[in-house]
Amino acid sequence: MKALVTGGTGYIGSHTCVELIQRGADVLIVDNLCNSSPKVLDRIEQITGMRPAFLQADIRDDEAMSAAFADFAPDVVLHFAALKAVGESTAKPLEYFDNNVGGSLALFRQMQAAGVRKLVYSSSATVYGDPSHCPIAETAPRSAHNPYGRSKLVTEDLIADLSLPGGPLQAAVLRYFNPVGAHPSGRIGEDPRGIPNNLMPFVTRVAVGRSTKLQVFGADYPTVDGTGVRDYIHVQDLARAHVDAIDFLDRTGSNLTVNLGTGRGHSVLEVVTAFEAASGRTIAWEIAPRRAGDVAQCYADPSLAHAMLGWRAEFDLARMCEDAWRWQRGNPDGYA
Ligand code: NAD
Ligand code: UFG
């Protein structure tokens, strides 16, 4: 199998490339490196013994992309490339729509021109907006509360229209909940630029002394201890689901939209406690005001992914923390 992976040097894409290579796929990564390092390629090679082919290009660069499709002739496209910072998307909405929606459209055009139908798309639990109840099933209403969320929602809708019978695509839309953790080798992991927006990378940076104190955004939510509850999912479990999704597309000829989560929610303070146990470090924290746009709780009903793919998350929060810590401890400055 030949897999063209957009955004493949990024956090989730790099872990998925390792899984693809280990399951025998030929991989071409297309990434403009706007949020990742080319050193990821060395690390993937160290883990797998194979260096994926790499094209540094923007997915909106039609000339580069059409050459890539012609030369590589992929069987499937895994589409991770996107900008993903919620706050930044509010400040730069056009940039987000251009990159995430425009980039996806440009990619789908290239796929159609090259006759490549199979697509695995990185969607997000963000499409559920402020969920009215948890666990969230795929049938729950969707809404967008910021340009990032809308870019994911609109792209889902484009894919739905393009993958109707007779349409150019056959698609697996994967709605990730909160991806955390790292490859167990400690060679690849999450390395956000600047101050991390997300909880786990912030916690790991406190543990290595790159940040002094975690701010816990809100302790007055109607949750187990007042702090926000999320469905953290190990990036290795996510990576495996992508390969399972390709098998599904091959096996059934059908489309698919599924949640990828564990089905369990954990509060911010539960994450801090689990990380302290895994790392042996103390994480300094203080209660801060709620962060605008945050919901009290969000966790998945992952049963459809199990029914359709035979997939189930294997790793628990303790393991997510252990692997995140191994990566951060071994690479205190990330890929720098
Ligand atoms: P990431 O930023 O680590 O990876 C995205 C990669 O895409 C980066 O390497 C970046 O350089 C590349 N990229 C961005 N725009 C591009 C363009 N126009 N052309 C070529 N390359 C481009 O992010 P990630 O966490 O690995 O996320 C991967 C996907 O999963 C994204 O689509 C994101 O929206 C989605 N997602 C992420 C999360 C999360 O919390 N990490 C949650 C749900 C969904
Ligand atoms: N949190 C803190 N302090 C921090 C960072 C986060 O207390 O420094 C809290 C948040 O308030 C929230 C929880 O930790 O309660 C998780 O926050 P994250 O920022 O890690 O994750 P979110 O659930 O807010 O958002 C993530 C992605 C979105 C995606 C969403 C659903 O960042 O892109 O999951 O998939 F849309």
Short mmCIF file of C-alpha atoms and ligand atoms in Angstrom, two decimals:
data_model
loop_
_atom_site.label_atom_id
_atom_site.label_comp_id
_atom_site.label_asym_id
_atom_site.label_seq_id
_atom_site.Cartn_x
_atom_site.Cartn_y
_atom_site.Cartn_z
CA MET A 1 0.00 0.00 0.00
CA LYS A 2 1.17 3.51 -0.83
CA ALA A 3 0.02 6.20 1.57
CA LEU A 4 0.38 9.93 0.97
CA VAL A 5 0.33 11.61 4.39
CA THR A 6 -0.29 15.35 4.58
CA GLY A 7 0.98 16.86 7.83
CA GLY A 8 3.00 13.69 8.43
CA THR A 9 5.84 15.38 10.32
CA GLY A 10 3.31 16.74 12.85
CA TYR A 11 2.39 15.18 16.18
CA ILE A 12 -0.34 12.69 15.23
CA GLY A 13 0.84 12.26 11.64
CA SER A 14 4.34 11.19 12.68
CA HIS A 15 3.01 8.49 15.01
CA THR A 16 0.68 7.28 12.28
CA CYS A 17 3.55 7.14 9.77
CA VAL A 18 5.44 4.83 12.14
CA GLU A 19 2.38 2.57 12.37
CA LEU A 20 1.90 2.62 8.58
CA ILE A 21 5.54 1.74 7.91
CA GLN A 22 5.48 -1.02 10.52
CA ARG A 23 2.41 -2.48 8.82
CA GLY A 24 4.24 -2.54 5.50
CA ALA A 25 3.09 0.66 3.78
CA ASP A 26 5.18 2.91 1.53
CA VAL A 27 4.82 6.43 2.89
CA LEU A 28 5.21 9.86 1.26
CA ILE A 29 4.91 12.73 3.73
CA VAL A 30 3.87 16.13 2.37
CA ASP A 31 4.33 18.88 4.95
CA ASN A 32 5.26 22.56 4.70
CA LEU A 33 6.91 22.36 8.17
CA CYS A 34 4.90 25.36 9.42
CA ASN A 35 4.42 23.52 12.73
CA SER A 36 6.92 20.66 12.71
CA SER A 37 10.57 19.79 12.35
CA PRO A 38 12.31 17.80 9.60
CA LYS A 39 14.17 15.98 12.41
CA VAL A 40 10.99 13.92 12.77
CA LEU A 41 12.08 12.08 9.62
CA ASP A 42 15.33 10.94 11.31
CA ARG A 43 13.38 9.79 14.32
CA ILE A 44 10.87 7.82 12.24
CA GLU A 45 13.83 6.16 10.54
CA GLN A 46 15.43 5.33 13.90
CA ILE A 47 12.21 3.67 15.08
CA THR A 48 11.24 1.80 11.92
CA GLY A 49 14.51 1.34 10.03
CA MET A 50 12.82 3.02 7.05
CA ARG A 51 12.95 6.67 6.06
CA PRO A 52 9.66 7.87 4.62
CA ALA A 53 9.81 9.84 1.39
CA PHE A 54 9.35 13.53 2.11
CA LEU A 55 8.16 16.51 0.09
CA GLN A 56 8.33 19.92 1.73
CA ALA A 57 5.32 21.60 0.17
CA ASP A 58 2.09 23.34 1.02
CA ILE A 59 -0.97 21.27 0.16
CA ARG A 60 -2.31 24.38 -1.63
CA ASP A 61 0.67 24.31 -4.04
CA ASP A 62 -1.08 22.70 -7.02
CA GLU A 63 2.06 22.25 -9.07
CA ALA A 64 3.99 20.46 -6.31
CA MET A 65 0.97 18.36 -5.35
CA SER A 66 0.10 17.24 -8.84
CA ALA A 67 3.73 16.15 -9.36
CA ALA A 68 3.60 14.27 -6.04
CA PHE A 69 0.41 12.43 -7.04
CA ALA A 70 1.85 11.60 -10.46
CA ASP A 71 5.24 10.38 -9.18
CA PHE A 72 4.11 8.53 -6.05
CA ALA A 73 0.72 7.22 -7.29
CA PRO A 74 -0.79 6.74 -3.81
CA ASP A 75 -3.58 4.26 -3.02
CA VAL A 76 -4.81 6.32 -0.06
CA VAL A 77 -4.42 9.81 1.40
CA LEU A 78 -4.26 10.47 5.14
CA HIS A 79 -4.98 14.17 5.65
CA PHE A 80 -3.58 15.61 8.88
CA ALA A 81 -2.31 18.97 7.60
CA ALA A 82 -4.11 21.83 9.33
CA LEU A 83 -3.61 24.73 11.68
CA LYS A 84 -5.03 23.74 15.07
CA ALA A 85 -4.78 26.52 17.67
CA VAL A 86 -8.30 27.52 18.70
CA GLY A 87 -7.33 30.96 20.09
CA GLU A 88 -5.18 31.84 17.10
CA SER A 89 -8.05 30.86 14.80
CA THR A 90 -10.21 33.58 16.34
CA ALA A 91 -7.46 36.16 15.71
CA LYS A 92 -6.73 34.89 12.16
CA PRO A 93 -9.95 33.36 10.83
CA LEU A 94 -9.13 33.84 7.15
CA GLU A 95 -5.78 32.13 7.56
CA TYR A 96 -7.52 29.17 9.19
CA PHE A 97 -10.22 28.89 6.53
CA ASP A 98 -7.67 29.29 3.77
CA ASN A 99 -5.31 26.65 5.19
CA ASN A 100 -7.78 24.13 6.57
CA VAL A 101 -10.75 24.43 4.20
CA GLY A 102 -8.91 25.78 1.13
CA GLY A 103 -6.07 23.31 1.69
CA SER A 104 -8.51 20.41 1.94
CA LEU A 105 -10.34 21.50 -1.23
CA ALA A 106 -7.07 21.78 -3.13
CA LEU A 107 -6.12 18.30 -1.92
CA PHE A 108 -9.48 16.78 -2.90
CA ARG A 109 -9.13 18.33 -6.37
CA GLN A 110 -5.72 16.70 -6.73
CA MET A 111 -7.14 13.38 -5.55
CA GLN A 112 -9.93 13.56 -8.10
CA ALA A 113 -7.53 14.47 -10.91
CA ALA A 114 -5.27 11.55 -9.97
CA GLY A 115 -8.17 9.12 -9.48
CA VAL A 116 -7.30 8.50 -5.81
CA ARG A 117 -10.55 7.88 -3.90
CA LYS A 118 -9.57 6.72 -0.42
CA LEU A 119 -9.24 9.40 2.24
CA VAL A 120 -8.70 9.29 5.99
CA TYR A 121 -9.47 12.69 7.51
CA SER A 122 -8.43 14.11 10.91
CA SER A 123 -11.56 15.59 12.42
CA SER A 124 -12.09 16.53 16.04
CA ALA A 125 -14.47 16.37 18.96
CA THR A 126 -14.57 20.13 18.50
CA VAL A 127 -17.37 19.53 15.95
CA TYR A 128 -19.68 18.72 18.88
CA GLY A 129 -19.33 22.30 20.20
CA ASP A 130 -20.82 22.47 23.69
CA PRO A 131 -22.27 18.95 24.03
CA SER A 132 -25.63 18.69 25.77
CA HIS A 133 -24.68 15.37 27.33
CA CYS A 134 -21.84 12.84 27.58
CA PRO A 135 -20.85 10.30 26.40
CA ILE A 136 -21.12 11.86 22.94
CA ALA A 137 -22.28 9.64 20.08
CA GLU A 138 -21.60 10.42 16.42
CA THR A 139 -25.27 11.32 15.98
CA ALA A 140 -25.01 14.24 18.45
CA PRO A 141 -25.66 17.68 16.95
CA ARG A 142 -22.64 19.47 15.56
CA SER A 143 -21.81 23.15 15.94
CA ALA A 144 -18.82 25.45 15.71
CA HIS A 145 -17.75 28.01 18.27
CA ASN A 146 -14.58 29.30 16.65
CA PRO A 147 -13.04 29.40 13.17
CA TYR A 148 -10.90 26.30 13.86
CA GLY A 149 -14.00 24.31 14.80
CA ARG A 150 -15.85 25.65 11.77
CA SER A 151 -12.97 24.68 9.48
CA LYS A 152 -13.27 21.08 10.73
CA LEU A 153 -17.05 21.10 10.45
CA VAL A 154 -17.10 22.58 6.94
CA THR A 155 -14.43 20.12 5.78
CA GLU A 156 -16.49 17.24 7.18
CA ASP A 157 -19.45 18.54 5.16
CA LEU A 158 -17.39 18.85 1.98
CA ILE A 159 -16.20 15.27 2.45
CA ALA A 160 -19.77 14.07 3.00
CA ASP A 161 -20.87 15.62 -0.30
CA LEU A 162 -17.83 14.37 -2.19
CA SER A 163 -18.24 10.83 -0.92
CA LEU A 164 -21.87 10.36 -1.93
CA PRO A 165 -22.43 7.42 -4.31
CA GLY A 166 -20.70 8.20 -7.59
CA GLY A 167 -18.64 10.98 -5.99
CA PRO A 168 -14.87 11.25 -6.19
CA LEU A 169 -14.04 10.22 -2.60
CA GLN A 170 -14.46 7.28 -0.23
CA ALA A 171 -13.73 8.59 3.24
CA ALA A 172 -13.11 7.70 6.85
CA VAL A 173 -13.68 10.74 9.05
CA LEU A 174 -12.03 10.25 12.45
CA ARG A 175 -13.11 12.53 15.29
CA TYR A 176 -10.26 12.59 17.79
CA PHE A 177 -10.96 13.51 21.38
CA ASN A 178 -7.85 14.70 23.30
CA PRO A 179 -4.69 13.15 21.85
CA VAL A 180 -1.79 12.86 24.32
CA GLY A 181 1.22 10.61 24.99
CA ALA A 182 4.08 9.65 22.72
CA HIS A 183 5.68 6.69 21.01
CA PRO A 184 7.01 4.28 23.68
CA SER A 185 10.55 4.64 22.25
CA GLY A 186 10.56 8.28 23.43
CA ARG A 187 11.90 9.32 20.01
CA ILE A 188 8.81 11.12 18.72
CA GLY A 189 6.23 13.10 20.66
CA GLU A 190 4.36 16.37 20.91
CA ASP A 191 6.50 19.48 20.52
CA PRO A 192 4.31 22.59 20.31
CA ARG A 193 5.94 25.86 19.32
CA GLY A 194 5.88 28.59 21.97
CA ILE A 195 3.77 28.22 25.09
CA PRO A 196 1.59 25.11 24.83
CA ASN A 197 -2.16 25.72 24.65
CA ASN A 198 -3.00 22.18 25.66
CA LEU A 199 -2.87 20.58 29.07
CA MET A 200 -0.48 17.63 28.69
CA PRO A 201 2.38 19.45 26.92
CA PHE A 202 2.09 22.24 29.47
CA VAL A 203 2.33 19.75 32.33
CA THR A 204 5.37 18.02 30.79
CA ARG A 205 7.09 21.39 30.39
CA VAL A 206 6.51 22.21 34.04
CA ALA A 207 8.07 18.82 34.85
CA VAL A 208 11.29 19.69 32.95
CA GLY A 209 11.38 23.24 34.28
CA ARG A 210 10.54 25.02 31.02
CA SER A 211 7.41 26.47 32.66
CA THR A 212 7.01 27.21 36.34
CA LYS A 213 3.38 26.60 37.17
CA LEU A 214 0.29 25.13 35.55
CA GLN A 215 -2.76 27.34 35.54
CA VAL A 216 -5.86 25.23 36.07
CA PHE A 217 -8.53 26.99 34.03
CA GLY A 218 -11.59 26.90 36.28
CA ALA A 219 -12.36 24.89 39.42
CA ASP A 220 -16.09 25.62 39.55
CA TYR A 221 -17.37 23.35 36.77
CA PRO A 222 -20.06 20.81 37.66
CA THR A 223 -17.54 17.95 37.51
CA VAL A 224 -15.94 15.48 39.94
CA ASP A 225 -13.54 18.08 41.41
CA GLY A 226 -14.67 21.28 39.67
CA THR A 227 -12.02 21.14 36.92
CA GLY A 228 -12.67 20.41 33.24
CA VAL A 229 -13.14 16.79 32.18
CA ARG A 230 -11.82 15.44 28.84
CA ASP A 231 -11.38 12.11 27.09
CA TYR A 232 -7.59 11.76 26.76
CA ILE A 233 -6.57 9.24 24.13
CA HIS A 234 -3.07 7.82 23.60
CA VAL A 235 -1.61 8.90 20.26
CA GLN A 236 -0.52 5.28 19.66
CA ASP A 237 -4.15 4.16 19.90
CA LEU A 238 -5.05 6.90 17.41
CA ALA A 239 -2.27 5.85 15.05
CA ARG A 240 -3.52 2.26 15.04
CA ALA A 241 -7.08 3.42 14.30
CA HIS A 242 -5.90 5.09 11.07
CA VAL A 243 -4.53 1.85 9.69
CA ASP A 244 -7.70 0.07 10.81
CA ALA A 245 -9.70 2.75 8.96
CA ILE A 246 -7.77 2.08 5.75
CA ASP A 247 -8.56 -1.64 6.15
CA PHE A 248 -12.22 -0.69 6.56
CA LEU A 249 -12.21 1.39 3.37
CA ASP A 250 -10.58 -1.47 1.46
CA ARG A 251 -12.86 -4.13 2.92
CA THR A 252 -16.25 -2.44 2.70
CA GLY A 253 -16.16 0.16 -0.05
CA SER A 254 -18.18 2.34 2.37
CA ASN A 255 -17.66 5.63 4.15
CA LEU A 256 -17.25 6.01 7.89
CA THR A 257 -17.43 8.69 10.58
CA VAL A 258 -16.34 7.62 14.06
CA ASN A 259 -15.29 8.99 17.42
CA LEU A 260 -11.84 8.04 18.66
CA GLY A 261 -11.74 8.26 22.43
CA THR A 262 -11.53 5.96 25.41
CA GLY A 263 -15.06 6.68 26.64
CA ARG A 264 -13.61 7.81 29.99
CA GLY A 265 -13.33 11.37 31.20
CA HIS A 266 -10.55 12.67 33.44
CA SER A 267 -10.40 16.01 35.20
CA VAL A 268 -7.44 18.39 34.98
CA LEU A 269 -6.43 17.53 38.54
CA GLU A 270 -6.67 13.80 37.83
CA VAL A 271 -4.26 14.31 34.93
CA VAL A 272 -1.87 16.23 37.19
CA THR A 273 -1.98 13.47 39.82
CA ALA A 274 -1.47 10.71 37.24
CA PHE A 275 1.45 12.60 35.71
CA GLU A 276 3.09 13.12 39.10
CA ALA A 277 2.80 9.38 39.77
CA ALA A 278 4.27 8.50 36.36
CA SER A 279 7.14 10.99 36.52
CA GLY A 280 7.97 11.24 40.20
CA ARG A 281 7.96 15.04 39.73
CA THR A 282 5.78 17.52 41.52
CA ILE A 283 3.72 19.74 39.24
CA ALA A 284 3.09 23.19 40.67
CA TRP A 285 -0.39 24.45 39.86
CA GLU A 286 -2.82 27.19 40.78
CA ILE A 287 -6.46 27.78 40.10
CA ALA A 288 -7.06 30.44 37.43
CA PRO A 289 -10.26 31.76 35.85
CA ARG A 290 -12.11 29.63 33.31
CA ARG A 291 -10.69 29.81 29.77
CA ALA A 292 -13.15 31.38 27.32
CA GLY A 293 -14.85 28.79 25.12
CA ASP A 294 -14.09 25.76 27.33
CA VAL A 295 -16.82 23.25 28.11
CA ALA A 296 -17.21 21.51 31.48
CA GLN A 297 -16.90 17.99 30.15
CA CYS A 298 -16.42 16.17 26.89
CA TYR A 299 -16.00 12.42 26.48
CA ALA A 300 -16.79 9.97 23.73
CA ASP A 301 -19.07 7.09 23.16
CA PRO A 302 -16.47 5.06 21.23
CA SER A 303 -18.70 2.04 20.56
CA LEU A 304 -19.19 2.74 16.84
CA ALA A 305 -15.42 2.61 16.22
CA HIS A 306 -15.38 -0.77 17.92
CA ALA A 307 -18.32 -2.05 15.89
CA MET A 308 -16.98 -0.78 12.54
CA LEU A 309 -13.22 -1.16 12.95
CA GLY A 310 -12.84 -3.64 15.79
CA TRP A 311 -10.83 -0.80 17.37
CA ARG A 312 -10.74 0.00 21.04
CA ALA A 313 -8.34 2.23 22.98
CA GLU A 314 -5.81 0.09 24.86
CA PHE A 315 -3.79 2.57 26.86
CA ASP A 316 -4.95 4.20 30.09
CA LEU A 317 -4.12 7.59 31.54
CA ALA A 318 -1.16 6.23 33.53
CA ARG A 319 0.41 4.92 30.33
CA MET A 320 -0.32 8.18 28.46
CA CYS A 321 1.54 10.05 31.21
CA GLU A 322 4.47 7.58 31.29
CA ASP A 323 4.99 7.88 27.53
CA ALA A 324 4.54 11.67 27.48
CA TRP A 325 7.13 11.89 30.25
CA ARG A 326 9.64 9.56 28.56
CA TRP A 327 9.48 11.75 25.44
CA GLN A 328 9.79 15.07 27.31
CA ARG A 329 12.49 13.84 29.71
CA GLY A 330 14.60 12.52 26.81
CA ASN A 331 13.94 15.61 24.68
CA PRO A 332 13.55 18.53 27.10
CA ASP A 333 13.79 21.00 24.21
CA GLY A 334 11.68 18.89 21.87
CA TYR A 335 13.20 18.52 18.39
CA ALA A 336 15.32 21.69 18.80
P1 NAD B 1 0.44 19.34 14.14
O1 NAD B 1 0.45 20.82 14.01
O2 NAD B 1 1.48 18.70 14.99
O3 NAD B 1 0.53 18.67 12.68
C1 NAD B 1 -0.04 19.28 11.55
C2 NAD B 1 1.02 19.29 10.46
O4 NAD B 1 0.48 19.87 9.28
C3 NAD B 1 2.26 20.11 10.84
O5 NAD B 1 3.41 19.33 10.63
C4 NAD B 1 2.22 21.30 9.87
O6 NAD B 1 3.52 21.75 9.53
C5 NAD B 1 1.44 20.72 8.70
N1 NAD B 1 0.68 21.70 7.88
C6 NAD B 1 -0.23 22.61 8.32
N2 NAD B 1 -0.73 23.28 7.27
C7 NAD B 1 -0.15 22.76 6.14
C8 NAD B 1 -0.27 23.03 4.75
N3 NAD B 1 -1.09 23.99 4.30
N4 NAD B 1 0.46 22.30 3.90
C9 NAD B 1 1.31 21.34 4.34
N5 NAD B 1 1.48 21.06 5.64
C10 NAD B 1 0.75 21.76 6.53
O7 NAD B 1 -1.02 18.91 14.62
P2 NAD B 1 -1.56 17.50 15.13
O8 NAD B 1 -1.86 17.63 16.57
O9 NAD B 1 -0.69 16.41 14.66
O10 NAD B 1 -2.96 17.47 14.36
C11 NAD B 1 -3.14 16.74 13.18
C12 NAD B 1 -4.58 16.87 12.73
O11 NAD B 1 -5.43 16.38 13.78
C13 NAD B 1 -5.05 18.27 12.44
O12 NAD B 1 -5.88 18.24 11.30
C14 NAD B 1 -5.84 18.67 13.67
O13 NAD B 1 -6.83 19.62 13.36
C15 NAD B 1 -6.43 17.34 14.06
N6 NAD B 1 -6.76 17.24 15.50
C16 NAD B 1 -5.79 17.47 16.43
C17 NAD B 1 -6.12 17.41 17.80
C18 NAD B 1 -5.08 17.68 18.85
O14 NAD B 1 -5.46 18.01 19.98
N7 NAD B 1 -3.79 17.55 18.58
C19 NAD B 1 -7.44 17.10 18.19
C20 NAD B 1 -8.38 16.83 17.22
C21 NAD B 1 -8.03 16.92 15.85
N1 UFG B 2 -6.31 23.28 30.80
C1 UFG B 2 -5.83 23.90 31.93
N2 UFG B 2 -4.64 24.55 31.85
C2 UFG B 2 -3.90 24.62 30.70
C3 UFG B 2 -4.41 23.98 29.54
C4 UFG B 2 -5.63 23.33 29.62
O1 UFG B 2 -6.46 23.87 32.98
O2 UFG B 2 -2.82 25.24 30.68
C5 UFG B 2 -7.59 22.54 30.89
C6 UFG B 2 -8.67 23.08 29.97
O3 UFG B 2 -9.37 24.13 30.60
C7 UFG B 2 -9.51 21.81 29.74
C8 UFG B 2 -8.47 20.68 29.77
O4 UFG B 2 -7.34 21.22 30.47
O5 UFG B 2 -10.40 21.62 30.81
C9 UFG B 2 -8.03 20.23 28.40
O6 UFG B 2 -7.60 21.36 27.66
P1 UFG B 2 -6.79 21.22 26.29
O7 UFG B 2 -6.45 22.61 25.83
O8 UFG B 2 -5.69 20.25 26.45
O9 UFG B 2 -7.84 20.54 25.31
P2 UFG B 2 -9.29 21.02 24.83
O10 UFG B 2 -10.25 19.98 25.23
O11 UFG B 2 -9.57 22.41 25.23
O12 UFG B 2 -9.09 21.06 23.25
C10 UFG B 2 -8.50 20.00 22.52
C11 UFG B 2 -7.85 20.55 21.27
C12 UFG B 2 -8.89 21.11 20.35
C13 UFG B 2 -9.93 20.08 20.08
C14 UFG B 2 -10.51 19.55 21.36
C15 UFG B 2 -11.46 18.43 21.10
O13 UFG B 2 -6.93 21.57 21.59
O14 UFG B 2 -8.28 21.45 19.13
O15 UFG B 2 -9.46 19.05 22.19
O16 UFG B 2 -10.83 17.47 20.32
F1 UFG B 2 -10.91 20.63 19.34
#
